[in-house]
Coordinates of C-alpha atoms and ligand atoms in Angstrom, one line a residue:
X943 CA 20.0 73.5 134.2
X944 CA 21.4 70.7 132.0
X945 CA 19.1 68.3 130.3
X946 CA 20.9 65.2 129.0
X947 CA 19.2 63.5 126.0
X948 CA 19.1 59.8 125.7
X949 CA 21.3 58.7 122.8
X950 CA 18.6 56.5 121.4
X951 CA 16.0 59.2 121.4
X952 CA 14.5 59.6 117.9
X953 CA 13.7 62.9 116.2
X954 CA 10.0 62.7 117.2
X955 CA 10.9 62.3 120.8
X956 CA 13.4 65.2 120.6
X957 CA 10.9 67.4 118.8
X958 CA 8.3 66.7 121.6
X959 CA 10.8 67.7 124.2
X960 CA 11.6 71.0 122.4
X961 CA 7.9 71.7 122.1
X962 CA 7.4 71.2 125.8
X963 CA 10.5 73.4 126.6
X964 CA 9.1 76.2 124.5
X965 CA 5.9 76.0 126.5
X966 CA 7.4 76.0 130.0
X967 CA 10.2 78.5 129.7
X968 CA 10.1 82.2 129.1
X969 CA 10.1 82.8 125.3
X970 CA 13.0 85.2 125.6
X971 CA 15.2 82.6 127.3
X972 CA 17.7 81.0 124.9
X973 CA 17.8 77.2 124.6
X974 CA 21.3 76.1 123.9
X975 CA 21.8 72.6 122.5
X976 CA 25.2 71.1 122.2
X977 CA 27.2 67.8 122.3
X978 CA 29.6 67.1 125.1
X979 CA 31.4 64.0 126.2
X980 CA 29.5 61.8 123.7
X981 CA 26.0 63.1 124.6
X982 CA 23.6 65.7 123.4
X983 CA 22.6 68.2 126.1
X984 CA 20.3 71.2 126.4
X985 CA 21.5 74.0 128.6
X986 CA 19.3 76.6 130.2
X987 CA 20.4 79.4 132.5
X988 CA 20.6 78.2 136.1
X989 CA 17.3 78.0 137.9
X990 CA 15.2 78.4 134.8
X991 CA 12.5 76.0 135.6
X992 CA 9.9 75.6 138.4
X993 CA 9.2 72.3 140.2
X994 CA 6.2 71.4 138.1
X995 CA 7.9 72.0 134.7
X996 CA 10.9 69.9 135.9
X997 CA 8.5 67.0 136.7
X998 CA 7.0 67.3 133.2
X999 CA 10.4 67.3 131.6
X1000 CA 11.6 64.2 133.5
X1001 CA 8.6 62.3 132.1
X1002 CA 9.7 63.0 128.5
X1003 CA 11.0 59.8 126.8
X1004 CA 13.9 61.8 125.2
X1005 CA 15.2 62.9 128.6
X1006 CA 17.9 60.8 130.3
X1007 CA 18.3 63.1 133.4
X1008 CA 18.1 66.7 134.6
X1009 CA 20.8 68.4 136.5
X1010 CA 19.7 71.5 138.3
X1011 CA 22.8 73.7 139.1
X1012 CA 22.7 76.9 141.0
X1013 CA 25.9 78.2 139.4
X1014 CA 25.8 80.5 136.3
X1015 CA 28.3 78.2 134.5
X1016 CA 26.9 74.7 133.8
X1017 CA 28.9 72.4 131.5
X1018 CA 32.3 73.4 133.1
X1019 CA 31.1 72.7 136.6
X1020 CA 32.4 69.9 138.7
X1021 CA 28.8 68.8 139.4
X1022 CA 28.3 68.1 135.7
X1023 CA 31.5 65.9 135.5
X1024 CA 32.7 64.9 138.9
X1025 CA 35.6 62.8 137.7
X1026 CA 37.7 65.7 136.2
X1027 CA 38.7 66.1 132.6
X1028 CA 41.8 64.9 130.9
X1029 CA 42.8 66.3 127.5
X1030 CA 45.1 64.7 125.1
X1031 CA 47.0 67.0 122.8
X1032 CA 49.4 66.4 119.9
X1033 CA 47.8 63.2 118.5
X1034 CA 46.4 64.6 115.2
X1035 CA 49.5 66.7 114.2
X1036 CA 52.2 64.0 114.5
X1037 CA 53.6 65.3 117.8
X1038 CA 54.2 63.1 120.8
X1039 CA 50.8 62.9 122.6
X1040 CA 50.6 64.6 126.0
X1041 CA 47.8 64.3 128.5
X1042 CA 46.8 67.3 130.5
X1043 CA 44.6 66.9 133.6
X1044 CA 43.4 64.5 136.1
X1045 CA 44.7 61.3 134.5
X1046 CA 48.3 62.5 134.3
X1047 CA 50.7 61.8 137.1
X1048 CA 53.6 64.3 136.7
X1049 CA 52.8 68.0 136.0
X1050 CA 52.7 68.9 132.4
X1051 CA 55.4 71.5 131.5
X1052 CA 54.8 73.9 128.7
X1053 CA 57.9 76.0 127.9
X1054 CA 59.5 78.2 125.3
X1055 CA 60.1 81.7 124.4
X1056 CA 57.5 84.5 124.7
X1057 CA 57.7 85.0 120.9
X1058 CA 58.8 83.1 117.9
X1059 CA 61.6 85.4 116.7
X1060 CA 63.1 83.5 113.7
X1061 CA 63.9 80.0 112.4
X1062 CA 67.2 79.4 114.2
X1063 CA 65.8 80.8 117.5
X1064 CA 62.7 78.7 117.7
X1065 CA 64.4 75.4 116.5
X1066 CA 67.3 75.8 118.9
X1067 CA 64.9 76.7 121.8
X1068 CA 62.6 73.9 121.0
X1069 CA 65.4 71.4 121.2
X1070 CA 66.7 73.0 124.4
X1071 CA 63.3 73.0 126.2
X1072 CA 62.8 69.4 125.2
X1073 CA 66.2 68.3 126.5
X1074 CA 65.3 70.1 129.8
X1075 CA 62.2 67.9 130.1
X1076 CA 59.4 70.1 128.8
X1077 CA 56.4 68.3 127.1
X1078 CA 54.9 71.1 125.0
X1079 CA 56.5 74.1 123.2
X1080 CA 55.1 77.6 123.6
X1081 CA 55.8 80.6 121.3
X1082 CA 53.8 83.5 120.2
X1083 CA 53.3 84.2 116.5
X1084 CA 50.6 86.8 117.0
X1085 CA 51.5 88.9 120.0
X1086 CA 49.1 91.2 121.8
X1087 CA 51.3 94.1 122.9
X1088 CA 50.5 97.1 125.1
X1089 CA 52.2 99.5 122.7
X1090 CA 51.5 99.6 118.9
X1091 CA 55.3 100.2 118.4
X1092 CA 56.4 96.9 119.9
X1093 CA 57.1 93.6 118.1
X1094 CA 53.8 91.9 117.3
X1095 CA 55.2 88.6 116.2
X1096 CA 56.0 87.0 112.8
X1097 CA 52.4 86.0 112.1
X1098 CA 51.9 83.2 109.6
X1099 CA 55.7 82.7 109.2
X1100 CA 55.8 82.1 113.0
X1101 CA 53.1 79.5 112.8
X1102 CA 55.0 77.7 110.0
X1103 CA 58.2 77.8 112.2
X1104 CA 56.3 76.3 115.1
X1105 CA 55.1 73.4 112.9
X1106 CA 58.7 72.9 111.8
X1107 CA 59.9 72.9 115.5
X1108 CA 57.2 70.3 116.3
X1109 CA 58.3 68.1 113.4
X1110 CA 61.9 68.4 114.6
X1111 CA 61.3 67.7 118.3
X1112 CA 57.9 65.9 118.5
X1113 CA 56.8 68.5 121.0
X1114 CA 53.1 69.6 120.5
X1115 CA 52.9 73.4 120.2
X1116 CA 50.7 76.1 121.8
X1117 CA 50.3 79.6 120.3
X1118 CA 47.9 82.5 120.7
X1119 CA 45.0 83.3 118.5
X1120 CA 43.8 86.9 118.8
X1121 CA 40.8 87.2 116.5
X1122 CA 37.9 85.0 115.4
X1123 CA 38.8 85.2 111.7
X1124 CA 42.2 83.6 112.4
X1125 CA 41.0 80.6 114.5
X1126 CA 40.9 78.2 111.6
X1127 CA 44.4 79.2 110.3
X1128 CA 46.0 79.0 113.8
X1129 CA 44.3 75.6 114.3
X1130 CA 45.9 74.2 111.2
X1131 CA 49.3 74.6 112.8
X1132 CA 48.8 74.6 116.6
X1133 CA 48.0 71.7 118.9
X1134 CA 46.5 74.1 121.5
X1135 CA 44.9 77.4 120.8
X1136 CA 45.8 80.0 123.4
X1137 CA 43.4 82.7 124.2
X1138 CA 45.2 85.5 126.1
X1139 CA 44.4 87.4 129.1
X1140 CA 43.3 90.5 127.1
X1141 CA 40.9 88.4 125.1
X1142 CA 39.3 86.4 127.9
X1143 CA 36.0 88.1 127.4
X1144 CA 36.2 88.4 123.6
X1145 CA 33.0 86.3 123.2
X1146 CA 33.1 86.0 119.4
X1147 CA 36.7 84.7 119.7
X1148 CA 35.6 82.2 122.4
X1149 CA 32.8 80.9 120.2
X1150 CA 35.0 80.6 117.1
X1151 CA 37.6 78.7 119.2
X1152 CA 34.7 76.5 120.4
X1153 CA 33.7 75.7 116.9
X1154 CA 37.1 75.2 115.4
X1155 CA 36.9 72.5 112.8
X1156 CA 40.1 70.8 113.9
X1157 CA 38.7 70.3 117.4
X1158 CA 41.9 71.8 118.9
X1159 CA 41.9 72.2 122.7
X1160 CA 41.8 75.8 124.0
X1161 CA 44.0 77.2 126.9
X1162 CA 42.0 80.1 128.3
X1163 CA 44.1 82.6 130.3
X1164 CA 42.5 84.4 133.1
X1165 CA 41.7 88.1 132.3
X1166 CA 43.9 90.3 134.5
X1167 CA 40.8 91.7 136.2
X1168 CA 38.5 88.7 135.9
X1169 CA 36.6 87.1 138.7
X1170 CA 36.6 83.3 138.9
X1171 CA 33.0 83.2 137.8
X1172 CA 33.7 85.5 134.8
X1173 CA 36.6 83.2 133.9
X1174 CA 34.5 80.1 134.2
X1175 CA 31.7 81.7 132.1
X1176 CA 34.2 82.5 129.4
X1177 CA 35.2 78.8 129.5
X1178 CA 31.6 77.9 129.3
X1179 CA 31.3 79.9 126.0
X1180 CA 33.9 77.6 124.4
X1181 CA 32.3 74.4 125.7
X1182 CA 28.8 75.5 124.8
X1183 CA 30.0 76.2 121.3
X1184 CA 31.0 72.5 121.0
X1185 CA 34.6 72.2 122.3
X1186 CA 34.8 70.4 125.7
X1187 CA 38.6 70.6 125.7
X1188 CA 39.4 73.7 127.7
X1189 CA 42.4 74.2 130.0
X1190 CA 42.3 77.1 132.4
X1191 CA 45.5 79.2 132.9
X1192 CA 46.1 81.4 136.0
X1193 CA 48.5 84.1 134.9
X1194 CA 48.2 86.7 137.7
X1195 CA 45.7 89.4 138.3
X1196 CA 46.3 93.2 138.5
X1197 CA 46.7 94.8 141.9
X1198 CA 48.3 97.9 143.4
X1199 CA 51.8 96.8 144.1
X1200 CA 54.4 97.5 141.4
X1201 CA 57.1 95.1 142.6
X1202 CA 55.7 92.3 140.5
X1203 CA 54.0 92.5 137.1
X1204 CA 50.8 90.9 138.5
X1205 CA 49.7 89.1 141.6
X1206 CA 49.7 85.3 141.3
X1207 CA 46.4 84.0 142.7
X1208 CA 47.3 80.5 143.8
X1209 CA 44.2 80.3 145.9
X1210 CA 42.3 79.9 142.7
X1211 CA 43.9 76.5 142.0
X1212 CA 42.3 74.4 144.8
X1213 CA 39.2 76.5 144.5
X1214 CA 38.8 75.8 140.8
X1215 CA 39.4 72.1 141.4
X1216 CA 36.3 72.3 143.6
X1217 CA 34.2 74.3 141.1
X1218 CA 35.2 72.8 137.7
X1219 CA 36.4 69.6 136.1
X1220 CA 38.7 71.5 133.7
X1221 CA 42.5 71.2 134.1
X1222 CA 44.4 74.1 135.6
X1223 CA 47.8 75.4 134.4
X1224 CA 49.8 78.2 136.2
X1225 CA 51.9 80.8 134.4
X1226 CA 54.4 82.1 136.9
X1227 CA 56.2 84.1 134.2
X1228 CA 53.5 86.6 133.4
X1229 CA 52.2 86.5 137.0
X1230 CA 55.5 87.7 138.5
X1231 CA 57.3 89.4 135.6
X1232 CA 60.6 88.6 137.3
X1233 CA 62.6 85.5 136.4
X1234 CA 64.1 85.1 139.9
X1235 CA 60.6 84.5 141.3
X1236 CA 59.6 81.9 138.8
X1237 CA 61.2 78.7 140.3
X1238 CA 59.6 79.3 143.8
X1239 CA 56.2 80.2 142.3
X1240 CA 56.4 77.1 140.0
X1241 CA 57.0 74.9 143.1
X1242 CA 54.2 76.6 145.0
X1243 CA 51.8 76.2 142.0
X1244 CA 52.3 72.4 141.9
X1245 CA 52.0 72.1 145.7
X1246 CA 48.7 74.0 145.4
X1247 CA 47.5 71.3 143.0
X1248 CA 48.0 72.8 139.5
X1249 CA 48.0 70.3 136.6
X1250 CA 51.0 71.9 135.1
X1251 CA 53.0 75.1 134.3
X1252 CA 53.6 77.3 131.3
X1253 CA 57.0 79.0 131.5
X1254 CA 58.8 81.5 129.3
X1255 CA 62.3 80.0 128.8
X1256 CA 65.0 81.0 126.3
X1257 CA 68.6 80.0 125.5
X1258 CA 69.5 83.6 126.0
X1259 CA 66.8 85.4 128.0
X1260 CA 68.6 88.8 127.8
X1261 CA 68.3 88.8 124.1
X1262 CA 64.6 87.8 124.0
X1263 CA 62.6 90.3 121.8
X1264 CA 59.7 90.2 124.3
X1265 CA 59.3 89.6 128.1
X1266 CA 63.1 88.9 128.6
X1267 CA 62.9 90.1 132.2
X1268 CA 60.5 87.2 133.2
X1269 CA 62.2 84.6 131.0
X1270 CA 64.2 81.8 132.7
X1271 CA 67.3 80.1 131.4
X1272 CA 67.2 76.5 130.1
X1273 CA 69.2 75.4 133.2
X1274 CA 66.5 76.9 135.5
X1275 CA 63.8 75.2 133.5
X1276 CA 65.5 71.9 134.0
X1277 CA 65.6 72.5 137.7
X1278 CA 61.9 73.4 137.8
X1279 CA 61.0 70.2 135.8
X1280 CA 62.9 68.1 138.3
X1281 CA 61.7 69.8 141.5
X1282 CA 58.0 70.0 140.4
X1283 CA 57.8 66.4 139.5
X1284 CA 59.3 65.5 142.9
X1285 CA 56.7 67.6 144.6
X1286 CA 53.9 66.0 142.6
X1287 CA 55.2 62.6 143.5
X1288 CA 55.4 63.3 147.2
X1289 CA 51.9 64.6 147.1
X1290 CA 50.6 61.5 145.3
X1291 CA 52.5 59.0 147.5
X1292 CA 51.6 60.7 150.8
X1293 CA 48.2 61.5 152.2
X1294 CA 48.8 65.3 152.1
X1295 CA 45.5 66.1 150.3
X1296 CA 43.5 63.8 152.5
X1297 CA 44.6 65.3 155.7
X1298 CA 44.5 68.9 154.5
Ligands
LIG2226 C1 51.6 85.0 126.5 O1 51.5 84.0 127.2 O2 52.3 85.2 125.6 C2 50.8 86.2 126.9 C3 50.6 87.3 126.1 O3 50.2 86.1 128.1 P1 48.9 86.9 128.8 O4 47.8 86.8 127.8 O5 48.7 86.1 130.0 O6 49.4 88.3 129.0
LIG2227 MN1 55.2 86.9 127.2

């Protein structure tokens, strides 16, 4: 249940409301107060109140409205914000601002190498992906790797190089943060904090990203064995901690077949648009693990209604230090930018969605 507080409510009215809440709910039940979309809200776990208590709450002068939701996630649900979220990135860091979500016409394209490998590599690749039509630069500085003996990224130096690439190209940058103690440092450099698949349920990381003092948006990748509800609840952690700017990223889930690295769950895209107001990005690179499948899956993702794509692209994919097998060339990237914006335009101009 979400209780929206009237913005004019004074401290006495708010205290009265809290006193009533403490009386009507189970004492072990947490009461979460947060601020989203310019309003103070109180969130209780779904179905926390009986009919009589709801009536009492509605009579409180501090209460604007009550929203009783049956879903376990609350603030990220479509019912809370029917119009859909749009997130602007890049404004505060001097990059060219980019909108992600419902207000944007063409799909947003995030592209770049899996890892920042060195100064020349990231500057040359940033310029190349920009020329190919990408809007945001990706590159890992802190890399979660399956083996302890693989390349784990350049760390802080990688963050500095990403900031240099942004200054040179104007592209906002996205990079992964792996631990709560590094959130503030990464947020000083990055326009978007990426939380990776392996960390989707790292709750202290989600809360730290939700509280980051720079208010950087978070792109939350789906855990490779996460259900949609688990994923939305992970997003809810970030929003409940005070950061409404969350972008979901479908990057494939694990299954039994070994031909592809993961299974790209495109069904989740239209489903999520029903369940949540958050923007949805698709990552066909990690989903397939094979560069030859990336263009087709990119087109399919946009046709399924994704708000954009994140693609691993490199001037020389064969030489990439990590994930070269799934990394596309810059020419391929250019083709995907062109084709996906055509598909999005056709979908907007026609009545495809209405007749579906
Ligand atoms: C990445 O995007 O660099 C990455 C590690 O992806 P994932 O968390 O989806 O495996
Ligand atoms: Mn990668």
